[in-house]
Short mmCIF file of C-alpha atoms in Angstrom, two decimals:
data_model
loop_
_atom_site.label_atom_id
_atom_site.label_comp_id
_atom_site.label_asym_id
_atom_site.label_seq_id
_atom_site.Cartn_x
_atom_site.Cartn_y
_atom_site.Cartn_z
CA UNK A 1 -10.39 42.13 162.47
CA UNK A 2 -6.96 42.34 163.96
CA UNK A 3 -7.02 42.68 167.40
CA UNK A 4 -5.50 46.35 168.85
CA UNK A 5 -2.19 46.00 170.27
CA UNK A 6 -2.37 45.94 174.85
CA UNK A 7 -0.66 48.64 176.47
CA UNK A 8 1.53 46.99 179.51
CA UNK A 9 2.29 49.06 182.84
CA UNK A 10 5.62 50.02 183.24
CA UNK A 11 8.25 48.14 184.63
CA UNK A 12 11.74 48.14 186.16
CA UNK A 13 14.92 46.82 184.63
CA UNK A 14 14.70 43.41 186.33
CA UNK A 15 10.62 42.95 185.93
CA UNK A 16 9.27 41.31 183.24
CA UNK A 17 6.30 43.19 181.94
CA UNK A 18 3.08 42.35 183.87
CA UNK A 19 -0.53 40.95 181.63
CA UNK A 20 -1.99 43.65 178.93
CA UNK A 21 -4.78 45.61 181.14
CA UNK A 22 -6.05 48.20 178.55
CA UNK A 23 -6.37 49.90 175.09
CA UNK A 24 -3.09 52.24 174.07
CA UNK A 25 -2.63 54.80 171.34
CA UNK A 26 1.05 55.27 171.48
CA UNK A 27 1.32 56.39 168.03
CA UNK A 28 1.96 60.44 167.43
CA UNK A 29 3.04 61.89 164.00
CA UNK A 30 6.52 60.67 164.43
CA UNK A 31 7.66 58.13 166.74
CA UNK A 32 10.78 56.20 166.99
CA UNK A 33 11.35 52.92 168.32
CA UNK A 34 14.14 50.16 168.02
CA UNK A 35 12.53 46.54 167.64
CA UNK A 36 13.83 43.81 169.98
CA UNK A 37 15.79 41.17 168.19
CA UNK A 38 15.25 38.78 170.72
CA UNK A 39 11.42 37.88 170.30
CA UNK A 40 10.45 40.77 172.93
CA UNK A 41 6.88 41.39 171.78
CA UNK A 42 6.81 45.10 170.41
CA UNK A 43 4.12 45.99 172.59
CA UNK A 44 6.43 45.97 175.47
CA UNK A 45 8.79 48.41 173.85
CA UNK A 46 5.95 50.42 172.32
CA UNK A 47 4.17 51.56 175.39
CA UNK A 48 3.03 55.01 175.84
CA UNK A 49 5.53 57.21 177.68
CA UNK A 50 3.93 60.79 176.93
CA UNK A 51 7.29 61.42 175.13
CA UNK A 52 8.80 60.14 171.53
CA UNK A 53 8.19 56.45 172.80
CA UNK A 54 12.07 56.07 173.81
CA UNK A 55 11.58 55.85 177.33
CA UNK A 56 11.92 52.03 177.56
CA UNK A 57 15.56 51.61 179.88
CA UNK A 58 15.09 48.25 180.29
CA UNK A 59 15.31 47.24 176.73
CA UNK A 60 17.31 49.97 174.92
CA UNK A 61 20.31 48.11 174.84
CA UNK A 62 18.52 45.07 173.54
CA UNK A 63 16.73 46.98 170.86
CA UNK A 64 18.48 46.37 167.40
CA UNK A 65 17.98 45.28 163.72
CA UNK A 66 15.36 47.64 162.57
CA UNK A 67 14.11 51.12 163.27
CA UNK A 68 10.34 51.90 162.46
CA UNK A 69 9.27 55.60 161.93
CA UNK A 70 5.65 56.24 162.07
CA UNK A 71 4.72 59.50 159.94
CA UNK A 72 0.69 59.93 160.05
CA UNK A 73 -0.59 57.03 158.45
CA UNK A 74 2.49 55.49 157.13
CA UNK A 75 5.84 53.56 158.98
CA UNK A 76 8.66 53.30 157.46
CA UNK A 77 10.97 50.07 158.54
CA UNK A 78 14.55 50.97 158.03
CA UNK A 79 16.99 47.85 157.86
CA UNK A 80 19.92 47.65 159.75
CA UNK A 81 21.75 44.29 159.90
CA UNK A 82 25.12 44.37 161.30
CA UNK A 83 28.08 44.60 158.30
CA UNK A 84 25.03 44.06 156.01
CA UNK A 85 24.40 40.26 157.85
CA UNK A 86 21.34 38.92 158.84
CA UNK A 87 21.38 36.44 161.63
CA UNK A 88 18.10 34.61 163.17
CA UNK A 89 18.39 37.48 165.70
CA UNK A 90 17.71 40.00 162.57
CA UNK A 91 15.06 38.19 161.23
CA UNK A 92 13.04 38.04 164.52
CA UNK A 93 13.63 41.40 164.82
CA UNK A 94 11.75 41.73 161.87
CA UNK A 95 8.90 39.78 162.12
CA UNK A 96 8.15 41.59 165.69
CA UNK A 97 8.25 44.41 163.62
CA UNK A 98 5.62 42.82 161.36
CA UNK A 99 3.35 41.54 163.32
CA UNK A 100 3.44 44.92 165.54
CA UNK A 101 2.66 47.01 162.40
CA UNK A 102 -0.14 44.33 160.99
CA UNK A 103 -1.76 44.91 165.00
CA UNK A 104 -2.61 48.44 163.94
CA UNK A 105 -5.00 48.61 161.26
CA UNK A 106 -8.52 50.29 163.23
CA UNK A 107 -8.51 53.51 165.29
CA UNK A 108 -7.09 56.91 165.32
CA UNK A 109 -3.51 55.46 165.14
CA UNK A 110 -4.20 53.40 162.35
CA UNK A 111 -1.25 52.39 160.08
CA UNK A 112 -2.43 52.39 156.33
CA UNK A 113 0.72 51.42 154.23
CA UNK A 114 4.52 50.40 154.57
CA UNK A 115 8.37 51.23 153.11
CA UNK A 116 10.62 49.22 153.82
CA UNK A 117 14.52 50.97 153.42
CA UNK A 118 17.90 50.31 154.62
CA UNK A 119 20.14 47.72 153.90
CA UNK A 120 18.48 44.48 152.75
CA UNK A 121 21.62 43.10 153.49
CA UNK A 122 24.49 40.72 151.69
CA UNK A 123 24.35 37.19 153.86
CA UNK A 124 24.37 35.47 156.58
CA UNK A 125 26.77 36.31 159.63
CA UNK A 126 29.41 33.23 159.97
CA UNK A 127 27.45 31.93 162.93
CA UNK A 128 24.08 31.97 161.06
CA UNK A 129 24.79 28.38 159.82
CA UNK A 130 25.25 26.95 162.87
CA UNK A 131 22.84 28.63 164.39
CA UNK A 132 20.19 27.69 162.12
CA UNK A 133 20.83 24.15 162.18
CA UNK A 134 18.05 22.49 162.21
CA UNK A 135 14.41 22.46 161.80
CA UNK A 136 13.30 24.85 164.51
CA UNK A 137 16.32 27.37 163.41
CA UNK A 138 14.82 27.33 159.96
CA UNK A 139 11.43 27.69 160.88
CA UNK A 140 12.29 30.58 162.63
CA UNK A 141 13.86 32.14 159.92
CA UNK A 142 10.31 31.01 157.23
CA UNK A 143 8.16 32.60 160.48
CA UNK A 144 9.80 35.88 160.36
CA UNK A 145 9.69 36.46 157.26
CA UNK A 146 6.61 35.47 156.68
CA UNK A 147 5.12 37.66 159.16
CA UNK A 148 6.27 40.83 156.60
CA UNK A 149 4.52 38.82 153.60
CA UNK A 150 1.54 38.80 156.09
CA UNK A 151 0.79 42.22 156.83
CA UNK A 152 -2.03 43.35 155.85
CA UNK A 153 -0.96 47.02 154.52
CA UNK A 154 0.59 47.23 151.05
CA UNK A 155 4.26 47.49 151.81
CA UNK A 156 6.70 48.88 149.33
CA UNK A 157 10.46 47.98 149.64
CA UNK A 158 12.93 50.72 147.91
CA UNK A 159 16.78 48.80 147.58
CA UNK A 160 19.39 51.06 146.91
CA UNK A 161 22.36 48.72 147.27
CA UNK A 162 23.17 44.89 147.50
CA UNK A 163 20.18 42.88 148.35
CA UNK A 164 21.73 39.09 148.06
CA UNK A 165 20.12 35.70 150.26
CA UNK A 166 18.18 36.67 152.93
CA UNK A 167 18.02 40.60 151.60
CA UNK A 168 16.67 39.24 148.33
CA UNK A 169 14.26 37.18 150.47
CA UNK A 170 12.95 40.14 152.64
CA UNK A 171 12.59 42.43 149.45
CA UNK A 172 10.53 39.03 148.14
CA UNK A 173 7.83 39.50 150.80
CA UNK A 174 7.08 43.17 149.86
CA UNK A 175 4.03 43.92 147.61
CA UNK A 176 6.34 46.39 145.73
CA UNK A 177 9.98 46.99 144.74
CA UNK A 178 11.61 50.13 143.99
CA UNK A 179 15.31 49.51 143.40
CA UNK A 180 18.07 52.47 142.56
CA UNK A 181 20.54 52.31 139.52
CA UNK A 182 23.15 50.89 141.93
CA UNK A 183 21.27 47.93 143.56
CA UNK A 184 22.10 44.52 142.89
CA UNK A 185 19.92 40.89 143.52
CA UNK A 186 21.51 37.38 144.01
CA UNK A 187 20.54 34.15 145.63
CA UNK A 188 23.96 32.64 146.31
CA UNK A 189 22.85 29.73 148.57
CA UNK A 190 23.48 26.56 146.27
CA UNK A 191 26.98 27.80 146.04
CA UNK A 192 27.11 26.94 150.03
CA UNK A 193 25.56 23.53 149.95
CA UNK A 194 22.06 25.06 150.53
CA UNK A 195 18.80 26.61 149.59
CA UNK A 196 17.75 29.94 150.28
CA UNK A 197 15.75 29.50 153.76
CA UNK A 198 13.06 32.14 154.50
CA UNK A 199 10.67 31.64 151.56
CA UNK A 200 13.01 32.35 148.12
CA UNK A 201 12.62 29.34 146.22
CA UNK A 202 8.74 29.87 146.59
CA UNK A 203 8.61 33.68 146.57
CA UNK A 204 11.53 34.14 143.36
CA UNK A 205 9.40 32.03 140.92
CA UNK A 206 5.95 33.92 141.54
CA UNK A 207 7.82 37.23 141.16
CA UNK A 208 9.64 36.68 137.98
CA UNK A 209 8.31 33.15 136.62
CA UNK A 210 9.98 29.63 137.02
CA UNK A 211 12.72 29.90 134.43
CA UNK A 212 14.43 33.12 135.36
CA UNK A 213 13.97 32.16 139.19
CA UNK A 214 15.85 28.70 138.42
CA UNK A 215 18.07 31.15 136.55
CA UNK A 216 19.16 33.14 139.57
CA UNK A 217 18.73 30.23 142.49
CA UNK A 218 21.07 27.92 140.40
CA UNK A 219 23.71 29.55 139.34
CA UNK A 220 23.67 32.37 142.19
CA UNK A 221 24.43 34.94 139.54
CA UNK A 222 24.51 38.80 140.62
CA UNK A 223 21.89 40.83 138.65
CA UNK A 224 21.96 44.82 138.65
CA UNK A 225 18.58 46.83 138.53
CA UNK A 226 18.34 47.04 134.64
CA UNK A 227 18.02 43.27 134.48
CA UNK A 228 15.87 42.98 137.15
CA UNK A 229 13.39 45.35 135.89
CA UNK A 230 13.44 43.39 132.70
CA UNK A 231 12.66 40.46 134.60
CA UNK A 232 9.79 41.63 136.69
CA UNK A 233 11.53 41.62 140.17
CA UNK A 234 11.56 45.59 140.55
CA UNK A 235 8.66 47.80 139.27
CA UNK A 236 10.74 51.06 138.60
CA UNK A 237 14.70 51.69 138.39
CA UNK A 238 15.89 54.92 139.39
CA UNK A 239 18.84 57.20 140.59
CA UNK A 240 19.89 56.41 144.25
CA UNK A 241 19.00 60.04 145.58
CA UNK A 242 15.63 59.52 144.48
CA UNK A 243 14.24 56.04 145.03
CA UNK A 244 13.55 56.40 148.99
CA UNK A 245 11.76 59.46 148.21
CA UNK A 246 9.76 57.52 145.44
CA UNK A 247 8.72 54.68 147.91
CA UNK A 248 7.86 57.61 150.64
CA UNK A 249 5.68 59.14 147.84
CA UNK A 250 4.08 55.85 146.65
CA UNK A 251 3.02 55.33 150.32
CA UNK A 252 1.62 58.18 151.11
CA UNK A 253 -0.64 57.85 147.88
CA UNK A 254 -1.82 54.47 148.69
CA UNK A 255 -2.63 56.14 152.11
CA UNK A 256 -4.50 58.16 150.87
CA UNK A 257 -6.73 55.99 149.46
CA UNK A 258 -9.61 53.47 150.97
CA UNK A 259 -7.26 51.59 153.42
CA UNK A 260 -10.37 48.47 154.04
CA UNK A 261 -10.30 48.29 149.80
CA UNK A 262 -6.49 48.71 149.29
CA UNK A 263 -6.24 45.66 152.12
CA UNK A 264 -8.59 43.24 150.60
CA UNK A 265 -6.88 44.75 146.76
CA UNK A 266 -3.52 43.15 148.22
CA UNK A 267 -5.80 39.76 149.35
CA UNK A 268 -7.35 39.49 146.63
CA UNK A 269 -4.55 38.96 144.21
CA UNK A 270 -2.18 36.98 146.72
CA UNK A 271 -4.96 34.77 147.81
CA UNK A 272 -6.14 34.65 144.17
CA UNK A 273 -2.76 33.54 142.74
CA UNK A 274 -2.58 30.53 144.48
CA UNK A 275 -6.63 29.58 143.59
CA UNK A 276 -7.89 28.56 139.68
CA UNK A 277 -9.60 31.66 137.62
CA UNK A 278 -12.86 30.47 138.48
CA UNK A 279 -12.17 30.64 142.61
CA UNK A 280 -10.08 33.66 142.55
CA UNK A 281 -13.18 35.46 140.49
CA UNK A 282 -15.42 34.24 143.32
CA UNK A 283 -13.02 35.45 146.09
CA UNK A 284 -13.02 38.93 144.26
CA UNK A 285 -17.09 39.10 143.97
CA UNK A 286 -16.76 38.05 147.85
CA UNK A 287 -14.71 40.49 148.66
CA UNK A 288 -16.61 43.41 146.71
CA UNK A 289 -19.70 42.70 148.53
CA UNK A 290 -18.13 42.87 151.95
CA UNK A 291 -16.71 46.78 151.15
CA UNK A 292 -20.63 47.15 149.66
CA UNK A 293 -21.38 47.66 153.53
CA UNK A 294 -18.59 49.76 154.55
CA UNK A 295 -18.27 53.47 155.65
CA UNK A 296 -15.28 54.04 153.37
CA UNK A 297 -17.97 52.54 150.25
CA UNK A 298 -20.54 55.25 151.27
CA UNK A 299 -18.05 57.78 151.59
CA UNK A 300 -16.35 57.34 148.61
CA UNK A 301 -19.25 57.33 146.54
CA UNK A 302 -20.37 60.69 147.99
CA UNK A 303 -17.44 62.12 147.47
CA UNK A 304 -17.03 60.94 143.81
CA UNK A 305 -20.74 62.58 143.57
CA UNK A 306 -19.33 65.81 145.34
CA UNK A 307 -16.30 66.28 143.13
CA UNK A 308 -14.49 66.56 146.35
CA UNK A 309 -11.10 64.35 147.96
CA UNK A 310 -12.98 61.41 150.64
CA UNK A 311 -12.36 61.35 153.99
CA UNK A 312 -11.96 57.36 154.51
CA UNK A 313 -12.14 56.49 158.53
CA UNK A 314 -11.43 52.71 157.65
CA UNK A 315 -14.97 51.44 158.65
#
């Protein structure tokens, strides 16, 4: 069970924020935050200040990247790289994000499912090269990234414009992809000298199969939203008024569902795509008979019995 995110006391703009000391719920129907690009845990900018939870002076001028708007159940991560460029500083931004969002799975504030909107982005910023020299700098980048694949809530990405390189590789770690009529995929990175370095040249091939990924990484050919439906990348194609309102909607009705089953759904068939048959059929009888002696199991049964809507608690 993840563990619940620590509430930190408040501090001044040249303290560094003291050791967690209790529980928080900082979560209300709506609450806006901007995630810290720099690594700043999202705790720190997430405390509870009794308002909209953008009381944090010291780090508002720090905070940049990504926006997260928490409605009920669901958050909705809304990209915003600078000129459409992700940096390492973007992708940290990111996976603090992430890793905040995968923290709150249990309680009142509970998040239950994901959308991910905005611009995916086109590249990398002219200093991204240099600055991700290296092992660490690539690491970094795999980390971050990684950290969205991670989370344990379905997350459903809706792309309404270019999504090239790293935005291709961010819309990669969602469960689901949405794209409008006007969106576009590429991974452009041999044409630089290099590969694709948070995850594509793993992530493309189980998407759409090895031939059509080798397809796209080697010849860094554009793609518009027709295509990639053909090719399994999206899931639906639609006009671009409409598809961040889809994604909203698909959200809300995995929400709505058991959120313990629709977590271990989403384990089950990463973790099983990487076993044999025979193992990933185990894993899936495993995984049935641990939600065999959950609350949301009882409940759901009753409620099929009642002809009534559940009322999951996630327990």
């Amino acid at each position: 069970m993840a563990r619940p995110i620590p509430r930190l006391a408040p501090v001044t703009t040249t303290e560094r924020p003291p050791s967690p000391r209790s529980m928080p719920s900082p979560l209300g129907a709506r609450l806006i935050l901007r995630v810290p690009s720099d690594g700043v845990h999202l705790a720190y900018a997430a405390r509870d200040t009794g308002t909209d939870g953008a009381g944090y002076p010291p780090l508002r001028e720090r905070l940049v990247s990504v926006t997260l708007a928490f409605e009920e159940s669901v958050v909705i991560i809304t990209l915003s790289p600078e000129g459409g460029l992700h940096n390492r500083a973007s992708i940290a931004s990111l996976g603090d994000a992430a890793k905040y969002i995968a923290g709150r799975i249990d309680g009142p504030s509970a998040l239950r499912a994901v959308v991910v909107v905005g611009d995916f982005g086109r590249g990398w910023a002219d200093d991204a090269l240099a600055e991700l020299d290296g092992i660490p700098g690539v690491e970094a980048l795999g980390a971050g990234v990684q950290a969205l694949a991670d989370m344990p809530q379905p997350v459903v990405a809706a792309i309404a414009g270019v999504c090239h390189g790293p935005g291709l590789e961010i819309a990669l770690a969602c469960d689901i992809r949405l794209a409008a009529t006007t969106a576009t995929f590429a991974a452009p990175e041999t044409g630089l000298g290099t590969l694709p370095r948070a995850g594509g040249t793993q992530r493309l091939p189980r998407a759409i199969g090895r031939a059509q990924a080798l397809r796209m990484l080697l010849t860094g050919d554009t793609i518009d939203a027709p295509e990639a439906s053909r090719i399994g990348l999206v899931s639906s194609v639609l006009a671009p008024e409409e598809v961040e309102a889809a994604a909203r909607a698909l959200v809300r009705r995995i929400a709505d569902r058991g959120p313990i089953a629709t977590r271990m759904g989403k384990e089950a068939v990463q973790r099983g795509a990487e076993m044999t048959l025979e193992q990933a059929l185990r894993y899936e009888t495993d995984l049935t008979v641990l939600l065999q002696s959950t609350a949301d199991r009882a409940e759901g049964v009753r409620a099929f019995a009642a002809k009534r809507p559940p009322r999951f608690s996630g327990r």
